[in-house]
């Protein structure tokens, strides 16, 4: 095998490459800096790491080989490994629709709220004054000193004539963020603020920041920041929304394991996830293998036609097939119930009865999945030596006996990794659950929404995205539990793969 | 093979064909139903399998045109199916090509270039590949929500964000292509090295042309995978005009607005191109699937 040391790495001078690498690194570094400035230190750090990696790997000759895999490894690290770690991190926080913001944003939101005094409310206009602006209050006939409208600012008002030209309203609206930070003092001492798109008024703030972790309410109540719960609280412990994200340690996990309302349905969902994945693999494998064996039979004609027709369910995009079945199984006007009703006089409640909904999911998944198994089985069956089967048949073994003692043991080893992979796929088969039942019908009497047909992944998804109180933190915690299960499956697959590879190499 | 008695053989043949035909009727039933529903009047499916008053209404709507009924009322298409399809194809092509580029180059390196820690990296990729991106959805949502404040191009509701996430699906394809490269004779690259070719030149002029068949397989597989994705797209995409086909199609069968007939026509229309591509490629897909999956 050729090694890097004795092959020329590149023809021609090195400087064009170094210039390119330098430029690329600069661009990445600038992007990282920009992200830091925008208060996204985490993403800044990731870009910084990419920039350093890029410079080292593409700059130094000794890492020549790594240049080829840098893009792939970077993509995997950034888009799989990082989100996975980030999800686990979220599992340890109270991130939810009640604790959505950062601490600084929470204070901003709270202190910007206020009660407008209607007596002082009056329209305003903005006049350009060189680089700066002046605020014109036509009702009081007051004009402000020039202000830059770049962040918080204050200015005095003085009686004046109307300015010669005023900005159009839409021009003024563009300055809104600057206007919001502006407070004006009239000659009589009242302080007025921007109270809406069109008016200035004296605003009594609901909360004033009076200390590093302290807000004072308009009625004098003192609120302190509780960094354990992520809320501002008064002495009685009453919380003022919105809250911010804080690290709550194992809190989410304690909820999962201790709250009966969560643990109960979760156990049910966990069991169903395993049953669903196992049954899906078993059914598709059995059906696919049976069909493949029949298609291999030398006396069968029209094999090509059968094969194409049998593959069709695999060829149609899954999301379309699943939605088609959703319609066909519809209780009131679905074709399946129409036919069942005509033939047997029954019309099952496929979507409202938990057991029937699970049966329906398995039927649809078998329909979707058997062609893949059939295609693979057709491939593997060809590698079973014909003379083994012949010898067994000459000894007087029946066709079934030949199949179970000769054929099956020979195709199971190469099939095993694929069966485990298929199990892992179904373990997280969100598309099917989501498009067919959305996890419904719901299990009655639970704290969090949990459905009879929910698998772990769809349950997590619903927790995070589907209900009113988006519980990202809890969803992250449950995701970590799923990760552990998936890690076990993928390790099993890894071992099975190795064995299959060794077996192949040994043959 | 084994000599069988003609009478037994005939019974077996009849049984096999009978089984096949009954099974196919069951399996193909949904296809016939959808075809029939798409030509039926109205959006509910009461009616016979062969429509009594066939209408092209659903098809006209699916193509994005207004339909004028006999009584003069004009029906507008409920959803922009063609736009969704274009979105899906655009995203699938961009992400598919990106994945192809990254996977081919990485696979070449993993197969032929000596790198420290290669075995460990390969094992790591294999293990990571088992973790579906859908599990990190919460984080993906949070990440792109935050990035959207930097630039809307990278935020929620952007196709770019979706493409970036799909690029992470590269691991499985690295394995598939590596399996193919491993089966190429090492004499080829040795000869190239003796002639003074750099590893990059060897890749560019020797491996790349050889890899065209497996690359087309990987591209089709990746493309179909991206078109079929529902969870990630449904989290990242919000507005109707940005939706992909998989996310949008769901709207047809809303409990309160059940457009069964319109859905049927749109489903056939949008599923057809992918189905055709798949049927053309299926022979190669199978070998690609099993080769890539089993070679360690």
Short mmCIF file of C-alpha atoms in Angstrom, two decimals, chain A:
data_model
loop_
_atom_site.label_atom_id
_atom_site.label_comp_id
_atom_site.label_asym_id
_atom_site.label_seq_id
_atom_site.Cartn_x
_atom_site.Cartn_y
_atom_site.Cartn_z
CA UNK A 1 0.00 0.00 0.00
CA UNK A 2 1.40 3.38 -0.89
CA UNK A 3 2.01 5.66 2.01
CA UNK A 4 2.05 9.42 2.11
CA UNK A 5 5.75 9.68 2.91
CA UNK A 6 6.91 8.33 -0.45
CA UNK A 7 4.34 9.94 -2.73
CA UNK A 8 4.53 13.52 -3.87
CA UNK A 9 1.82 15.48 -2.08
CA UNK A 10 1.39 18.32 -4.51
CA UNK A 11 2.97 19.57 -7.69
CA UNK A 12 4.02 23.19 -7.97
CA UNK A 13 4.75 25.83 -5.36
CA UNK A 14 3.01 25.87 -1.99
CA UNK A 15 2.25 29.60 -1.71
CA UNK A 16 -1.03 29.76 -3.70
CA UNK A 17 -2.50 27.15 -1.40
CA UNK A 18 -1.22 28.93 1.70
CA UNK A 19 -2.73 32.21 0.55
CA UNK A 20 -6.09 30.51 -0.05
CA UNK A 21 -5.96 28.80 3.34
CA UNK A 22 -5.06 32.10 4.99
CA UNK A 23 -7.98 33.90 3.35
CA UNK A 24 -10.41 31.11 4.24
CA UNK A 25 -9.23 31.14 7.85
CA UNK A 26 -9.64 34.90 8.02
CA UNK A 27 -13.22 34.67 6.75
CA UNK A 28 -14.04 32.00 9.33
CA UNK A 29 -12.40 33.97 12.12
CA UNK A 30 -14.32 37.07 11.16
CA UNK A 31 -17.59 35.09 11.20
CA UNK A 32 -16.68 33.70 14.63
CA UNK A 33 -15.96 37.21 15.95
CA UNK A 34 -19.24 38.47 14.48
CA UNK A 35 -21.16 35.73 16.29
CA UNK A 36 -19.46 36.58 19.59
CA UNK A 37 -20.53 40.17 19.15
CA UNK A 38 -24.11 39.10 18.58
CA UNK A 39 -24.14 37.38 21.96
CA UNK A 40 -23.87 33.88 20.48
CA UNK A 41 -20.64 32.77 22.17
CA UNK A 42 -21.41 29.09 21.70
CA UNK A 43 -21.66 29.34 17.91
CA UNK A 44 -18.68 31.67 17.89
CA UNK A 45 -16.64 29.02 19.70
CA UNK A 46 -17.69 26.35 17.22
CA UNK A 47 -16.71 28.50 14.26
CA UNK A 48 -13.43 29.34 15.98
CA UNK A 49 -12.73 25.61 16.37
CA UNK A 50 -13.54 25.04 12.70
CA UNK A 51 -11.26 27.92 11.70
CA UNK A 52 -8.37 26.52 13.73
CA UNK A 53 -8.94 23.01 12.41
CA UNK A 54 -9.11 24.32 8.85
CA UNK A 55 -5.88 26.32 9.19
CA UNK A 56 -3.94 23.41 10.71
CA UNK A 57 -5.20 20.68 8.41
CA UNK A 58 -4.97 22.60 5.17
CA UNK A 59 -1.90 24.61 6.13
CA UNK A 60 0.49 21.92 7.32
CA UNK A 61 1.66 19.20 4.96
CA UNK A 62 1.80 16.51 7.58
CA UNK A 63 -1.99 16.46 7.86
CA UNK A 64 -2.42 15.95 4.12
CA UNK A 65 -4.64 12.89 4.50
CA UNK A 66 -6.96 14.61 6.91
CA UNK A 67 -7.79 17.24 4.27
CA UNK A 68 -10.01 14.73 2.50
CA UNK A 69 -12.10 13.89 5.52
CA UNK A 70 -12.19 17.34 7.10
CA UNK A 71 -15.50 18.39 5.47
CA UNK A 72 -17.26 15.14 6.36
CA UNK A 73 -16.04 15.00 9.92
CA UNK A 74 -16.77 18.70 10.43
CA UNK A 75 -20.33 18.25 9.13
CA UNK A 76 -20.92 15.29 11.43
CA UNK A 77 -19.46 17.07 14.45
CA UNK A 78 -21.34 20.31 13.86
CA UNK A 79 -24.69 18.93 12.77
CA UNK A 80 -24.97 15.65 14.66
CA UNK A 81 -22.59 15.56 17.59
CA UNK A 82 -23.13 19.18 18.62
CA UNK A 83 -26.97 19.04 18.53
CA UNK A 84 -26.86 15.78 20.46
CA UNK A 85 -24.70 17.32 23.19
CA UNK A 86 -26.80 20.47 23.12
CA UNK A 87 -30.00 18.42 23.51
CA UNK A 88 -28.54 16.69 26.54
CA UNK A 89 -27.56 20.09 27.95
CA UNK A 90 -31.11 21.38 27.41
CA UNK A 91 -32.29 18.34 29.36
CA UNK A 92 -30.64 19.86 32.40
CA UNK A 93 -32.32 23.26 32.04
CA UNK A 94 -35.84 24.55 32.53
CA UNK A 95 -36.03 25.75 28.90
CA UNK A 96 -39.76 25.90 28.08
CA UNK A 97 -42.34 28.35 26.88
CA UNK A 98 -42.34 29.85 30.41
CA UNK A 99 -38.56 30.10 30.56
CA UNK A 100 -37.74 31.03 27.01
CA UNK A 101 -35.47 34.06 27.31
CA UNK A 102 -32.01 34.88 28.57
CA UNK A 103 -31.66 36.67 31.91
CA UNK A 104 -30.83 40.01 30.26
CA UNK A 105 -33.78 39.78 27.89
CA UNK A 106 -36.11 38.97 30.81
CA UNK A 107 -35.07 42.16 32.62
CA UNK A 108 -35.48 44.15 29.39
CA UNK A 109 -38.97 42.78 28.87
CA UNK A 110 -40.03 43.41 32.47
CA UNK A 111 -38.65 46.96 32.72
CA UNK A 112 -40.04 48.01 29.36
CA UNK A 113 -43.58 47.34 30.52
CA UNK A 114 -45.39 50.33 31.96
CA UNK A 115 -48.68 52.07 32.51
CA UNK A 116 -49.30 55.00 30.16
CA UNK A 117 -50.76 58.17 31.72
CA UNK A 118 -53.50 59.08 29.22
CA UNK A 119 -53.58 62.74 30.33
CA UNK A 120 -50.08 63.32 29.03
CA UNK A 121 -50.38 61.28 25.83
CA UNK A 122 -49.77 63.34 22.69
CA UNK A 123 -48.75 62.78 19.07
CA UNK A 124 -45.23 63.50 17.91
CA UNK A 125 -43.20 63.94 14.78
CA UNK A 126 -39.51 63.65 14.00
CA UNK A 127 -37.45 66.34 12.31
CA UNK A 128 -34.03 65.74 10.79
CA UNK A 129 -31.29 67.99 12.16
CA UNK A 130 -28.06 67.24 10.33
CA UNK A 131 -26.91 63.83 11.54
CA UNK A 132 -29.25 63.99 14.55
CA UNK A 133 -33.00 64.23 15.05
CA UNK A 134 -35.35 66.46 17.00
CA UNK A 135 -38.72 65.41 18.40
CA UNK A 136 -41.57 67.82 17.72
CA UNK A 137 -44.70 67.71 19.91
CA UNK A 138 -47.31 69.77 18.01
CA UNK A 139 -49.95 69.84 20.80
CA UNK A 140 -47.62 71.36 23.41
CA UNK A 141 -45.53 73.25 20.87
CA UNK A 142 -42.32 71.79 22.26
CA UNK A 143 -39.17 70.80 20.38
CA UNK A 144 -36.43 68.61 21.81
CA UNK A 145 -32.67 69.11 21.72
CA UNK A 146 -30.95 67.14 18.97
CA UNK A 147 -30.68 63.42 19.77
CA UNK A 148 -28.81 60.71 17.90
CA UNK A 149 -31.41 57.95 18.45
CA UNK A 150 -28.62 55.40 18.86
CA UNK A 151 -29.54 53.60 22.06
CA UNK A 152 -30.80 55.00 25.40
CA UNK A 153 -30.69 58.78 25.52
CA UNK A 154 -32.43 61.71 27.19
CA UNK A 155 -33.02 65.30 26.12
CA UNK A 156 -34.79 68.46 27.24
CA UNK A 157 -37.81 69.96 25.55
CA UNK A 158 -38.18 73.69 24.91
CA UNK A 159 -40.98 75.79 23.38
CA UNK A 160 -40.30 76.47 19.70
CA UNK A 161 -41.79 77.10 16.29
CA UNK A 162 -42.75 74.07 14.20
CA UNK A 163 -39.70 72.79 12.27
CA UNK A 164 -39.69 73.52 8.57
CA UNK A 165 -39.80 69.94 7.44
CA UNK A 166 -40.86 66.77 9.30
CA UNK A 167 -40.04 63.18 8.40
CA UNK A 168 -42.69 61.04 6.78
CA UNK A 169 -44.40 58.66 9.17
CA UNK A 170 -42.81 55.55 7.65
CA UNK A 171 -39.37 57.17 7.95
CA UNK A 172 -40.13 57.83 11.60
CA UNK A 173 -41.25 54.25 12.14
CA UNK A 174 -37.83 53.06 10.97
CA UNK A 175 -36.33 54.95 13.91
CA UNK A 176 -38.55 53.12 16.37
CA UNK A 177 -35.86 51.24 18.25
CA UNK A 178 -34.02 54.49 18.88
CA UNK A 179 -37.18 56.26 19.93
CA UNK A 180 -37.97 53.59 22.49
CA UNK A 181 -34.81 54.33 24.44
CA UNK A 182 -35.47 58.06 24.53
CA UNK A 183 -36.87 59.98 27.50
CA UNK A 184 -37.72 63.68 27.17
CA UNK A 185 -37.99 66.20 30.02
CA UNK A 186 -40.52 68.98 29.49
CA UNK A 187 -39.96 72.46 30.94
CA UNK A 188 -42.33 71.64 33.83
CA UNK A 189 -40.24 68.60 34.80
CA UNK A 190 -42.46 65.72 33.55
CA UNK A 191 -40.58 62.97 31.83
CA UNK A 192 -42.28 61.51 28.79
CA UNK A 193 -41.44 58.49 26.67
CA UNK A 194 -42.40 56.90 23.41
CA UNK A 195 -45.67 55.16 24.26
CA UNK A 196 -46.64 53.70 20.92
CA UNK A 197 -46.08 54.17 17.22
CA UNK A 198 -47.67 57.60 17.19
CA UNK A 199 -47.51 59.05 20.67
CA UNK A 200 -45.31 60.18 23.52
CA UNK A 201 -46.66 60.08 27.08
CA UNK A 202 -45.50 59.93 30.63
CA UNK A 203 -45.08 56.26 31.41
CA UNK A 204 -44.89 54.79 34.89
CA UNK A 205 -42.80 51.66 34.56
CA UNK A 206 -44.24 48.51 36.19
CA UNK A 207 -40.78 47.42 37.26
CA UNK A 208 -37.61 49.40 37.87
CA UNK A 209 -34.23 47.80 38.17
CA UNK A 210 -32.96 48.74 41.60
CA UNK A 211 -30.07 46.35 42.09
CA UNK A 212 -28.03 43.70 40.30
CA UNK A 213 -30.64 41.00 40.99
CA UNK A 214 -33.47 43.21 42.14
CA UNK A 215 -36.52 44.84 40.57
CA UNK A 216 -38.94 47.17 42.36
CA UNK A 217 -42.57 47.02 41.35
CA UNK A 218 -44.63 50.21 40.93
CA UNK A 219 -46.43 49.51 44.25
CA UNK A 220 -43.13 49.17 46.12
CA UNK A 221 -42.88 45.38 46.18
CA UNK A 222 -39.31 44.19 45.83
CA UNK A 223 -38.65 41.29 43.50
CA UNK A 224 -35.45 39.31 43.60
CA UNK A 225 -34.06 37.11 40.88
CA UNK A 226 -34.18 33.45 41.80
CA UNK A 227 -31.47 31.77 39.74
CA UNK A 228 -32.67 28.32 40.81
CA UNK A 229 -36.11 28.63 39.29
CA UNK A 230 -35.41 31.23 36.64
CA UNK A 231 -38.07 33.70 37.79
CA UNK A 232 -38.27 37.01 39.62
CA UNK A 233 -40.04 36.36 42.90
CA UNK A 234 -41.46 38.48 45.73
CA UNK A 235 -41.12 37.59 49.42
CA UNK A 236 -43.98 35.10 49.26
CA UNK A 237 -42.32 33.27 46.41
CA UNK A 238 -44.89 34.28 43.80
CA UNK A 239 -43.27 34.19 40.36
CA UNK A 240 -43.48 36.93 37.74
CA UNK A 241 -43.40 35.70 34.17
CA UNK A 242 -41.58 35.63 31.84
CA UNK A 243 -38.75 33.56 33.28
CA UNK A 244 -35.32 32.84 31.92
CA UNK A 245 -33.37 29.68 31.26
CA UNK A 246 -31.41 28.28 34.17
CA UNK A 247 -29.65 25.05 34.86
CA UNK A 248 -31.85 22.89 37.06
CA UNK A 249 -29.59 19.87 37.36
CA UNK A 250 -31.42 16.56 37.52
CA UNK A 251 -34.82 18.23 37.97
CA UNK A 252 -36.26 17.02 34.67
CA UNK A 253 -35.05 13.48 35.30
CA UNK A 254 -36.59 13.54 38.76
CA UNK A 255 -39.86 14.59 37.19
CA UNK A 256 -39.67 11.73 34.72
CA UNK A 257 -38.95 9.11 37.35
CA UNK A 258 -40.95 10.43 40.29
CA UNK A 259 -44.14 11.90 38.89
CA UNK A 260 -46.66 9.09 38.52
CA UNK A 261 -48.46 11.10 35.84
CA UNK A 262 -45.31 11.07 33.69
CA UNK A 263 -43.75 7.75 34.63
CA UNK A 264 -46.94 5.75 34.07
CA UNK A 265 -47.50 6.70 30.43
CA UNK A 266 -43.76 6.68 29.74
CA UNK A 267 -43.46 3.03 30.71
CA UNK A 268 -46.39 2.26 28.44
CA UNK A 269 -44.80 4.20 25.59
CA UNK A 270 -41.43 2.55 26.17
CA UNK A 271 -42.97 -0.92 25.98
CA UNK A 272 -44.99 -0.05 22.89
CA UNK A 273 -41.90 1.41 21.19
CA UNK A 274 -40.13 -1.93 21.60
CA UNK A 275 -43.17 -3.95 20.58
CA UNK A 276 -43.71 -1.75 17.55
CA UNK A 277 -40.09 -1.94 16.38
CA UNK A 278 -39.79 -5.68 17.02
CA UNK A 279 -43.10 -6.54 15.40
CA UNK A 280 -42.34 -4.31 12.41
CA UNK A 281 -39.00 -6.00 11.79
CA UNK A 282 -40.42 -9.50 12.32
CA UNK A 283 -43.42 -8.97 10.06
CA UNK A 284 -41.55 -7.26 7.23
CA UNK A 285 -38.73 -9.81 7.39
CA UNK A 286 -41.06 -12.81 7.36
CA UNK A 287 -43.18 -11.44 4.53
CA UNK A 288 -40.22 -10.20 2.50
CA UNK A 289 -38.37 -13.47 2.83
CA UNK A 290 -41.44 -15.54 1.89
CA UNK A 291 -41.99 -13.47 -1.23
CA UNK A 292 -38.31 -13.62 -2.15
CA UNK A 293 -38.29 -17.41 -1.83
CA UNK A 294 -41.34 -17.71 -4.06
CA UNK A 295 -39.78 -15.33 -6.59
CA UNK A 296 -36.63 -17.49 -6.65
CA UNK A 297 -38.55 -20.59 -7.57
CA UNK A 298 -37.37 -21.64 -11.01
CA UNK A 299 -40.74 -22.90 -12.21
CA UNK A 300 -42.50 -19.60 -11.57
CA UNK A 301 -43.26 -17.48 -14.62
CA UNK A 302 -43.82 -13.70 -14.86
CA UNK A 303 -41.17 -13.14 -12.20
CA UNK A 304 -40.17 -9.72 -13.57
CA UNK A 305 -43.77 -8.47 -13.52
CA UNK A 306 -44.36 -9.71 -10.00
CA UNK A 307 -41.14 -8.17 -8.81
CA UNK A 308 -41.86 -4.69 -10.17
CA UNK A 309 -45.40 -4.72 -8.76
CA UNK A 310 -44.19 -5.97 -5.38
CA UNK A 311 -41.59 -3.20 -5.15
CA UNK A 312 -44.14 -0.43 -5.78
CA UNK A 313 -44.92 0.27 -2.10
CA UNK A 314 -41.22 0.95 -1.55
CA UNK A 315 -40.93 3.23 -4.55
CA UNK A 316 -43.71 5.63 -3.61
CA UNK A 317 -42.57 8.30 -1.16
CA UNK A 318 -43.48 7.15 2.32
CA UNK A 319 -45.22 10.34 3.36
CA UNK A 320 -47.66 9.97 0.48
CA UNK A 321 -48.41 6.29 1.21
CA UNK A 322 -48.95 6.98 4.89
CA UNK A 323 -51.36 9.80 4.18
CA UNK A 324 -53.18 7.61 1.66
CA UNK A 325 -53.68 5.01 4.37
CA UNK A 326 -54.79 7.69 6.79
CA UNK A 327 -57.59 8.44 4.36
CA UNK A 328 -58.39 4.81 3.54
CA UNK A 329 -58.69 3.90 7.24
CA UNK A 330 -60.92 6.88 7.99
CA UNK A 331 -63.77 5.77 10.20
CA UNK A 332 -66.69 7.39 8.44
CA UNK A 333 -65.79 7.65 4.80
CA UNK A 334 -62.63 5.55 4.44
CA UNK A 335 -62.71 2.86 1.77
CA UNK A 336 -61.48 0.14 4.12
CA UNK A 337 -64.43 0.52 6.45
CA UNK A 338 -66.83 0.82 3.51
CA UNK A 339 -65.63 -2.55 2.25
CA UNK A 340 -65.56 -4.17 5.70
CA UNK A 341 -69.05 -2.86 6.29
CA UNK A 342 -70.33 -4.23 2.99
CA UNK A 343 -68.70 -7.65 3.54
CA UNK A 344 -69.01 -8.24 7.27
CA UNK A 345 -71.17 -5.43 8.59
CA UNK A 346 -68.43 -4.06 10.86
CA UNK A 347 -66.74 -0.69 10.88
CA UNK A 348 -63.86 -0.60 13.37
CA UNK A 349 -62.79 2.65 15.04
CA UNK A 350 -59.24 2.64 13.70
CA UNK A 351 -58.30 6.01 15.16
CA UNK A 352 -60.11 6.18 18.48
CA UNK A 353 -59.51 2.67 19.82
CA UNK A 354 -55.95 2.34 21.10
CA UNK A 355 -55.49 -1.34 20.23
CA UNK A 356 -56.98 -0.99 16.75
CA UNK A 357 -54.84 2.09 16.13
CA UNK A 358 -51.75 0.04 16.99
CA UNK A 359 -52.87 -2.78 14.70
CA UNK A 360 -53.42 -0.26 11.91
CA UNK A 361 -49.92 1.17 12.41
CA UNK A 362 -48.40 -2.30 12.14
CA UNK A 363 -50.41 -3.09 8.99
CA UNK A 364 -49.28 0.12 7.32
CA UNK A 365 -45.67 -0.32 8.39
CA UNK A 366 -45.58 -3.87 7.09
CA UNK A 367 -46.96 -2.66 3.77
CA UNK A 368 -44.28 0.05 3.66
CA UNK A 369 -41.39 -2.10 4.79
CA UNK A 370 -41.64 -5.58 3.27
CA UNK A 371 -40.23 -4.62 -0.18
CA UNK A 372 -36.91 -3.57 1.35
CA UNK A 373 -36.58 -6.94 3.08
CA UNK A 374 -37.68 -8.73 -0.07
CA UNK A 375 -35.05 -6.96 -2.18
CA UNK A 376 -32.32 -7.76 0.29
CA UNK A 377 -33.46 -11.36 0.71
CA UNK A 378 -33.38 -11.83 -3.06
CA UNK A 379 -29.77 -10.73 -3.01
CA UNK A 380 -28.74 -12.92 -0.11
CA UNK A 381 -30.65 -15.99 -1.35
CA UNK A 382 -28.52 -16.01 -4.47
CA UNK A 383 -25.41 -16.56 -2.40
CA UNK A 384 -26.76 -19.79 -0.88
CA UNK A 385 -25.04 -22.62 -2.77
CA UNK A 386 -27.50 -24.61 -4.87
CA UNK A 387 -25.76 -27.97 -4.28
CA UNK A 388 -26.32 -27.80 -0.52
CA UNK A 389 -30.03 -27.61 -1.15
CA UNK A 390 -29.86 -30.34 -3.77
CA UNK A 391 -27.98 -32.66 -1.46
CA UNK A 392 -30.53 -32.16 1.29
CA UNK A 393 -33.40 -32.76 -1.10
CA UNK A 394 -31.81 -35.96 -2.40
CA UNK A 395 -31.59 -37.16 1.19
CA UNK A 396 -35.35 -36.82 1.24
CA UNK A 397 -35.78 -33.54 3.09
CA UNK A 398 -38.98 -31.66 2.36
CA UNK A 399 -38.87 -28.18 0.85
CA UNK A 400 -39.73 -26.58 4.20
CA UNK A 401 -37.08 -28.62 5.96
CA UNK A 402 -34.48 -27.57 3.39
CA UNK A 403 -35.45 -23.96 3.87
CA UNK A 404 -35.22 -23.98 7.66
CA UNK A 405 -32.08 -26.12 8.02
CA UNK A 406 -30.02 -25.03 4.99
CA UNK A 407 -31.18 -21.72 3.60
CA UNK A 408 -32.24 -19.76 6.67
CA UNK A 409 -29.05 -20.36 8.73
CA UNK A 410 -26.97 -19.20 5.78
CA UNK A 411 -28.76 -15.91 5.20
CA UNK A 412 -29.35 -14.89 8.82
CA UNK A 413 -25.74 -13.78 9.57
CA UNK A 414 -25.47 -11.25 6.73
CA UNK A 415 -29.05 -10.19 7.41
CA UNK A 416 -28.55 -9.57 11.12
CA UNK A 417 -26.95 -6.11 10.94
CA UNK A 418 -29.65 -4.99 8.55
CA UNK A 419 -32.36 -6.30 10.86
CA UNK A 420 -30.85 -4.40 13.77
CA UNK A 421 -30.57 -1.26 11.63
CA UNK A 422 -34.19 -1.70 10.65
CA UNK A 423 -35.07 -2.05 14.32
CA UNK A 424 -33.24 1.18 15.11
CA UNK A 425 -35.01 2.90 12.23
CA UNK A 426 -38.44 1.83 13.44
CA UNK A 427 -37.52 2.64 17.01
CA UNK A 428 -37.50 6.26 15.84
CA UNK A 429 -40.00 6.02 12.98
CA UNK A 430 -41.54 9.43 13.59
CA UNK A 431 -42.81 9.95 10.06
CA UNK A 432 -45.15 6.99 10.29
CA UNK A 433 -46.56 7.83 13.72
CA UNK A 434 -46.83 11.48 12.95
CA UNK A 435 -48.58 11.34 9.64
CA UNK A 436 -50.86 8.44 10.55
CA UNK A 437 -52.09 9.02 14.12
CA UNK A 438 -50.01 11.83 15.65
CA UNK A 439 -49.74 9.49 18.64
CA UNK A 440 -53.48 9.60 19.30
CA UNK A 441 -55.71 8.46 20.93
CA UNK A 442 -54.45 10.07 24.11
CA UNK A 443 -54.02 8.03 27.26
CA UNK A 444 -56.57 9.42 29.72
CA UNK A 445 -55.52 10.96 33.04
CA UNK A 446 -51.90 11.92 32.38
CA UNK A 447 -49.99 15.06 33.38
CA UNK A 448 -48.39 15.44 29.98
CA UNK A 449 -49.94 14.51 26.65
CA UNK A 450 -49.14 10.88 25.91
CA UNK A 451 -50.81 8.80 23.23
CA UNK A 452 -51.57 5.11 22.91
CA UNK A 453 -49.65 4.96 19.64
CA UNK A 454 -46.87 7.36 20.61
CA UNK A 455 -43.38 5.95 20.35
CA UNK A 456 -40.63 7.55 22.44
CA UNK A 457 -39.45 9.84 19.67
CA UNK A 458 -42.89 11.15 18.74
CA UNK A 459 -43.74 11.56 22.40
CA UNK A 460 -40.65 13.73 22.84
CA UNK A 461 -41.51 15.71 19.74
CA UNK A 462 -45.01 16.40 21.01
CA UNK A 463 -43.66 17.45 24.36
CA UNK A 464 -41.34 19.93 22.69
CA UNK A 465 -43.35 21.28 19.80
CA UNK A 466 -46.95 20.26 19.93
CA UNK A 467 -48.67 21.50 23.05
CA UNK A 468 -49.26 24.86 24.66
CA UNK A 469 -46.44 24.73 27.22
CA UNK A 470 -43.48 23.74 25.08
CA UNK A 471 -41.35 21.76 27.52
CA UNK A 472 -37.99 21.74 25.77
CA UNK A 473 -36.13 20.86 28.96
CA UNK A 474 -38.23 17.82 29.76
CA UNK A 475 -38.07 16.75 26.13
CA UNK A 476 -34.28 17.04 26.24
CA UNK A 477 -34.15 14.86 29.34
CA UNK A 478 -36.27 12.16 27.72
CA UNK A 479 -34.13 12.41 24.59
CA UNK A 480 -31.09 11.53 26.68
CA UNK A 481 -32.91 8.40 27.87
CA UNK A 482 -33.67 7.50 24.24
CA UNK A 483 -30.04 8.10 23.36
CA UNK A 484 -29.00 5.51 25.88
CA UNK A 485 -31.38 2.97 24.32
CA UNK A 486 -30.20 3.85 20.81
CA UNK A 487 -26.58 3.63 21.89
CA UNK A 488 -27.20 0.09 23.12
CA UNK A 489 -28.86 -0.83 19.82
CA UNK A 490 -26.13 0.74 17.75
CA UNK A 491 -23.46 -1.04 19.75
CA UNK A 492 -25.27 -4.34 19.16
CA UNK A 493 -25.38 -3.52 15.46
CA UNK A 494 -21.69 -2.69 15.53
CA UNK A 495 -20.83 -6.06 17.01
CA UNK A 496 -23.12 -7.87 14.57
CA UNK A 497 -21.48 -5.99 11.68
CA UNK A 498 -18.02 -6.99 12.79
CA UNK A 499 -19.04 -10.65 13.05
CA UNK A 500 -20.64 -10.57 9.61
CA UNK A 501 -17.53 -8.93 8.14
CA UNK A 502 -15.23 -11.49 9.76
CA UNK A 503 -17.40 -14.30 8.52
CA UNK A 504 -17.21 -12.94 5.00
CA UNK A 505 -13.47 -12.48 5.19
CA UNK A 506 -13.06 -16.00 6.53
CA UNK A 507 -15.07 -17.57 3.76
#
